[in-house]
XYZ file of C-alpha atoms in Angstrom:
407
model
C -0.533 -0.219 -0.023
C 2.734 2.441 0.537
C 5.340 1.204 -2.299
C 5.545 3.577 -4.970
C 7.872 3.540 -8.304
C 11.822 3.621 -8.340
C 11.383 6.853 -10.117
C 8.777 8.061 -7.704
C 10.735 7.132 -4.725
C 14.042 9.198 -6.329
C 11.613 12.153 -7.137
C 10.242 12.042 -3.315
C 13.491 12.006 -2.233
C 15.870 14.050 -4.143
C 18.641 15.568 -2.054
C 17.409 13.995 0.810
C 19.890 10.812 0.244
C 21.075 10.769 3.459
C 17.896 9.862 4.889
C 17.369 7.273 2.934
C 16.925 2.979 5.009
C 17.715 0.332 3.600
C 16.229 -3.009 4.503
C 18.149 -5.841 3.307
C 15.949 -9.205 2.473
C 19.185 -11.342 3.003
C 19.654 -10.079 6.383
C 16.022 -10.841 7.558
C 15.917 -14.450 5.843
C 19.238 -15.478 5.675
C 18.524 -19.340 5.517
C 16.334 -18.368 2.347
C 19.628 -16.802 0.749
C 21.924 -18.821 1.199
C 22.768 -19.357 -1.865
C 23.519 -16.047 -2.702
C 20.674 -16.266 -5.012
C 18.818 -12.399 -5.166
C 15.367 -14.778 -6.458
C 12.618 -13.975 -3.720
C 9.764 -16.743 -3.408
C 6.232 -15.415 -4.048
C 4.925 -15.790 -0.341
C 7.991 -14.219 0.826
C 7.682 -11.426 -1.546
C 4.108 -10.986 -0.108
C 5.477 -11.022 3.521
C 8.119 -8.317 3.338
C 5.294 -6.401 1.404
C 3.019 -6.668 4.379
C 6.078 -5.750 7.425
C 6.678 -2.815 5.458
C 3.032 -1.989 5.267
C 2.286 -2.091 8.363
C 5.298 -0.436 9.957
C 4.494 2.598 7.598
C 0.729 2.392 8.442
C 2.211 3.520 12.046
C 5.089 6.206 10.790
C 4.114 7.903 7.229
C 6.250 7.124 4.560
C 7.267 5.703 1.087
C 9.233 2.571 0.295
C 10.427 1.478 -3.064
C 11.656 -2.315 -4.865
C 13.898 -2.166 -7.706
C 14.782 -5.586 -7.937
C 17.637 -7.819 -5.769
C 17.294 -8.358 -2.123
C 17.483 -4.586 -1.173
C 14.303 -2.144 -0.129
C 14.242 1.344 0.359
C 12.584 3.327 2.856
C 12.139 6.477 3.559
C 9.974 8.161 6.831
C 8.615 11.290 6.070
C 8.419 12.251 10.137
C 11.127 10.168 11.718
C 14.432 11.567 12.513
C 16.917 9.046 10.697
C 18.063 7.058 13.943
C 14.340 6.719 15.108
C 13.677 5.658 11.171
C 16.870 3.134 11.485
C 15.418 1.494 15.004
C 11.446 1.507 12.646
C 13.700 -0.383 9.658
C 15.572 -3.127 12.420
C 12.071 -4.014 13.998
C 10.444 -4.522 10.577
C 13.899 -6.555 9.529
C 13.116 -8.747 12.946
C 9.016 -9.301 11.895
C 9.798 -10.809 8.250
C 11.172 -14.391 9.994
C 7.499 -14.553 12.222
C 5.436 -13.561 9.921
C 6.855 -16.052 7.118
C 6.674 -18.579 9.709
C 2.609 -17.399 10.307
C 1.934 -17.213 6.723
C 3.175 -20.585 5.903
C 0.561 -21.930 8.020
C -2.776 -19.285 6.816
C -1.430 -16.836 4.189
C -4.667 -15.251 4.743
C -3.039 -12.970 7.527
C -0.927 -11.509 4.460
C -4.250 -9.682 3.231
C -5.305 -6.376 3.249
C -8.909 -5.355 4.689
C -10.724 -3.782 2.146
C -11.745 -0.622 2.857
C -15.702 0.573 2.761
C -16.476 1.794 -0.981
C -13.840 -0.169 -2.695
C -14.742 -2.894 -5.124
C -14.937 -6.385 -3.226
C -11.658 -7.692 -3.503
C -9.522 -4.993 -4.413
C -6.722 -3.698 -2.381
C -5.743 -0.302 -1.988
C -2.845 0.612 -4.535
C 0.408 2.261 -4.295
C -0.368 6.255 -2.952
C 0.711 8.690 -5.389
C 3.654 10.700 -4.237
C 2.092 14.341 -3.394
C 3.622 16.784 -5.050
C 3.613 19.031 -2.496
C 5.393 16.888 -0.011
C 7.508 16.133 -2.893
C 8.679 19.605 -3.007
C 8.944 20.086 1.177
C 10.857 16.173 1.368
C 13.421 18.325 -1.178
C 13.105 21.901 -0.010
C 12.172 22.325 2.705
C 9.130 23.752 4.526
C 8.782 26.479 2.059
C 5.979 29.835 1.948
C 2.582 29.184 1.754
C 2.784 25.397 3.136
C -0.711 23.402 2.778
C -2.076 21.975 5.845
C -0.558 18.170 5.517
C 2.683 19.780 4.829
C 2.787 21.886 7.632
C 1.744 18.977 9.828
C 4.533 16.674 8.836
C 7.018 19.234 9.454
C 5.764 20.135 12.957
C 5.882 16.273 13.408
C 9.088 15.754 12.096
C 10.982 19.019 13.759
C 9.171 17.614 17.077
C 11.376 14.472 16.925
C 14.497 16.106 15.939
C 14.551 18.600 19.056
C 14.071 15.064 20.903
C 17.305 12.867 19.731
C 19.201 16.571 18.368
C 22.265 17.813 20.031
C 22.084 19.316 23.541
C 23.601 22.631 22.555
C 20.784 24.030 21.048
C 16.941 22.907 20.690
C 16.817 24.682 17.397
C 17.170 22.001 14.314
C 18.469 22.079 11.391
C 14.550 22.706 10.214
C 14.147 26.048 12.480
C 17.322 27.356 11.227
C 16.132 26.632 7.833
C 12.744 28.714 7.967
C 14.502 31.355 10.196
C 16.988 31.860 6.775
C 14.173 31.831 4.238
C 12.146 34.519 6.506
C 12.003 38.439 5.695
C 12.862 39.262 9.355
C 14.041 42.785 10.009
C 14.413 44.322 14.096
C 12.186 47.686 15.371
C 13.516 49.453 18.731
C 12.153 48.555 21.918
C 12.306 52.281 24.134
C 12.282 52.753 27.494
C 11.764 56.983 28.041
C 11.620 56.539 31.315
C 15.517 55.815 31.537
C 16.063 56.664 27.861
C 17.521 53.414 26.982
C 17.295 51.147 24.241
C 16.262 47.810 26.151
C 15.523 45.853 22.943
C 13.911 45.204 19.670
C 10.822 43.807 17.960
C 10.848 41.042 15.226
C 8.845 41.502 12.238
C 8.480 39.642 8.992
C 7.837 41.331 5.702
C 5.021 38.722 4.328
C 6.128 37.137 1.180
C 2.927 36.230 -0.069
C 0.023 38.326 -1.376
C -2.615 38.740 1.143
C -5.501 37.283 -1.358
C -3.266 34.634 -1.904
C -1.955 33.850 2.074
C -3.208 30.512 3.380
C -4.194 30.429 7.335
C -0.837 28.280 7.226
C 1.227 30.844 5.949
C 0.440 32.708 8.986
C 2.054 29.791 11.310
C 5.207 30.085 9.452
C 5.527 33.213 9.664
C 5.102 33.951 12.753
C 7.123 30.532 13.978
C 10.122 31.568 11.706
C 10.067 35.223 14.035
C 10.237 32.835 16.951
C 13.331 30.781 15.180
C 15.074 34.023 14.134
C 14.782 35.425 17.975
C 16.098 32.705 19.176
C 19.018 32.514 17.238
C 19.624 36.298 17.753
C 19.586 35.735 21.300
C 21.893 32.765 20.969
C 24.663 35.542 19.362
C 23.931 37.800 22.113
C 24.827 35.217 24.860
C 27.885 33.945 23.135
C 28.951 37.711 23.180
C 28.088 37.977 26.819
C 25.743 41.017 26.423
C 21.864 40.855 26.177
C 18.573 42.668 25.194
C 15.162 42.159 24.973
C 13.427 40.144 22.108
C 9.808 40.907 21.564
C 8.458 38.450 19.240
C 5.089 38.443 17.864
C 2.462 35.589 17.334
C -0.853 36.194 16.326
C -3.504 34.572 17.857
C -4.800 32.219 14.858
C -1.341 30.352 15.254
C -1.796 30.065 19.259
C -5.792 28.465 18.392
C -3.522 25.390 15.981
C -2.566 22.423 18.131
C 0.524 21.706 16.195
C 1.940 25.259 16.044
C 1.310 26.196 19.802
C 2.685 22.722 20.838
C 5.469 23.183 18.385
C 5.922 26.702 20.852
C 5.704 25.462 23.992
C 8.252 22.140 22.892
C 11.045 24.750 22.372
C 10.538 27.315 24.672
C 10.396 24.399 27.222
C 14.721 23.639 26.141
C 15.207 26.931 25.734
C 18.928 27.862 28.096
C 16.885 29.868 31.163
C 19.152 32.753 30.060
C 17.115 33.231 26.707
C 14.026 32.594 28.043
C 14.237 35.641 30.613
C 15.003 37.907 27.391
C 11.848 36.960 25.110
C 8.379 38.965 25.031
C 5.672 37.450 23.304
C 3.572 39.612 21.661
C 0.010 38.667 21.114
C -1.621 39.691 18.056
C -5.102 39.904 15.964
C -7.020 39.335 19.579
C -10.929 38.806 18.831
C -12.930 41.587 19.428
C -15.822 39.761 21.748
C -14.471 37.103 24.221
C -11.349 35.160 24.407
C -12.424 31.678 24.244
C -11.297 29.296 27.264
C -8.905 27.339 25.280
C -6.312 30.155 23.556
C -6.791 31.670 27.365
C -5.238 28.660 28.341
C -2.806 28.725 25.549
C -1.587 32.355 26.237
C -1.106 31.850 29.937
C 0.778 28.749 29.308
C 3.498 30.736 27.361
C 3.800 33.313 29.769
C 4.899 30.313 32.169
C 7.964 30.123 29.556
C 9.033 33.874 28.784
C 10.374 37.000 30.214
C 6.820 38.719 29.996
C 3.576 38.630 27.288
C 1.716 41.582 25.740
C -1.169 42.439 23.376
C -1.035 44.980 20.469
C -5.030 45.353 21.225
C -5.496 48.120 18.009
C -5.433 52.024 19.172
C -9.564 51.913 19.646
C -9.245 48.711 22.112
C -10.906 49.496 25.688
C -11.018 45.709 27.150
C -9.987 44.527 30.671
C -7.694 41.691 29.690
C -6.295 41.392 32.880
C -9.382 39.057 34.306
C -8.547 36.636 32.328
C -4.960 36.979 31.588
C -3.713 37.232 35.253
C 0.143 38.056 33.967
C -0.707 40.419 31.219
C 2.597 42.892 31.289
C 1.073 45.925 28.745
C -0.999 46.388 25.844
C -0.223 48.717 22.622
C -0.646 49.658 19.585
C 1.027 50.199 15.954
C -0.124 53.627 15.192
C 1.145 53.066 11.348
C -2.212 51.368 10.982
C -3.770 54.462 11.866
C -5.058 57.023 8.997
C -6.648 59.456 11.344
C -4.951 62.743 11.574
C -2.370 63.923 13.934
C -4.471 65.901 16.552
C -6.969 62.730 16.359
C -3.955 60.331 16.800
C -2.566 62.197 19.545
C -5.912 61.944 21.523
C -6.604 58.559 21.061
C -3.116 57.722 22.134
C -3.776 59.654 25.636
C -7.199 57.909 26.028
C -5.820 54.509 25.611
C -2.747 55.331 27.754
C -5.228 56.428 30.494
C -7.773 53.383 30.435
C -4.933 50.661 30.439
C -3.100 52.291 32.880
C -6.641 52.865 35.093
C -6.342 48.848 35.102
C -2.533 48.376 36.316
C -1.580 47.758 33.084
C 1.572 49.151 31.033
C 1.559 50.683 27.361
C 3.457 50.792 24.423
C 3.142 52.136 21.335
C 4.692 50.800 18.368
C 5.060 53.120 14.208
C 6.032 56.584 15.961
C 7.740 59.014 12.994
C 7.416 62.045 14.063
C 8.868 64.216 17.506
C 4.874 65.279 18.382
C 3.408 62.230 18.941
C 6.717 60.992 20.520
C 6.295 64.117 23.199
C 2.401 63.247 23.305
C 3.523 59.174 23.822
C 6.146 60.296 26.680
C 3.134 62.820 28.427
C 0.807 60.386 28.101
C 3.034 57.325 30.288
C 3.962 55.310 27.550
C 6.194 52.646 28.974
C 8.033 51.955 25.784
C 8.148 53.258 22.546
C 8.755 51.991 18.838
C 9.393 53.307 15.523
C 11.449 54.635 12.848
C 11.851 58.061 15.200
C 13.760 56.166 17.841
C 16.021 54.185 15.040
C 15.066 52.796 11.627
C 14.601 48.721 11.169
C 17.749 46.701 11.031
C 18.711 42.678 9.937
C 19.887 42.289 13.544
C 18.996 43.121 17.077
C 19.436 45.947 19.052
C 21.834 45.517 22.433
C 20.941 46.955 25.256
C 22.195 51.106 25.327
C 21.835 54.479 26.241
C 19.775 56.673 23.877
C 18.975 59.537 25.178
C 15.570 62.183 23.921
C 18.014 64.464 22.868
C 19.965 61.765 20.280
C 16.561 60.432 18.834
C 15.126 64.188 18.117
C 18.251 65.532 16.479
C 18.108 62.039 14.158
């Protein structure tokens, strides 16, 4: 059922040669092949295929047999060492299965699926072109839900067996490298310090063509890139904060959320304490219970979390999110004139201050808005007026107000 042609197997595993596994039937049945023949008896041919199909039914993959006694196997999701153990299990299963089949070969028959013509076995599944591209190139832009599921499963397994120096796997680093990630400044006016950066990723897919899964990929890309930046900081023995945005839709996806939690739990505590999660695109009405639980779970693993609410939002999120640190908005999304922006930002700061929350503002481009934000009591300010975005993190540094206004 999971057997494909040799050509299809080659296409699906192109540039994955190091991850292809080999099953040698001579090792599984040495007595049958003791005369050094490559001729496979008909019953044995059915037995080894049944053993492979049973294993691949548990862990998705494909296999191919071009002739002789060598079978090539590839698992979509399993790391190489785990797959190698699976192949050993297949090999060990063949001899006992052959003995059972000699007594009753009905054990080799496949169950006919409901709706299939009577007696018709399920044929080899075609190689999904999206999956084949993923296996060849890694997770690309605008992935399908199936590809994203395979990728997250593979990454989590890689983390389980990977090196202990960093939980960031090769797949994670690849996604971060492919994304157009940059960093905006995170300035604290109270002590005139540039205390860190806000990560952001520029969309590589037109909005109307963007799949929901692409949103998950973009959010994860910023997280991976930020963790790599923090690893660089740690090596230089100086740290700064990085704010990592994540949309609420991403936290609502079980596979993406599980990956967030798995990675953050494995991160060096010195790195985690410099991460702030910024939750974006909050629902206009009540936040669902499972999303409250998901967000609060993340808050246990990072320095703090903040909400980007929009300038016109007035909600008491602190009731559901006890560890919420601050609420803020991006001024660049507003089309109002400067006077109206000034009035609304003061109203926003006063509202959330009364709830005991800090506030932040992004997208500040001129000195008048900067002065208004400081007078209103915003704890954190970002925008090109502070410093233009750049491709790497902003280290912790003194940045006086006079220097900002001088440009």
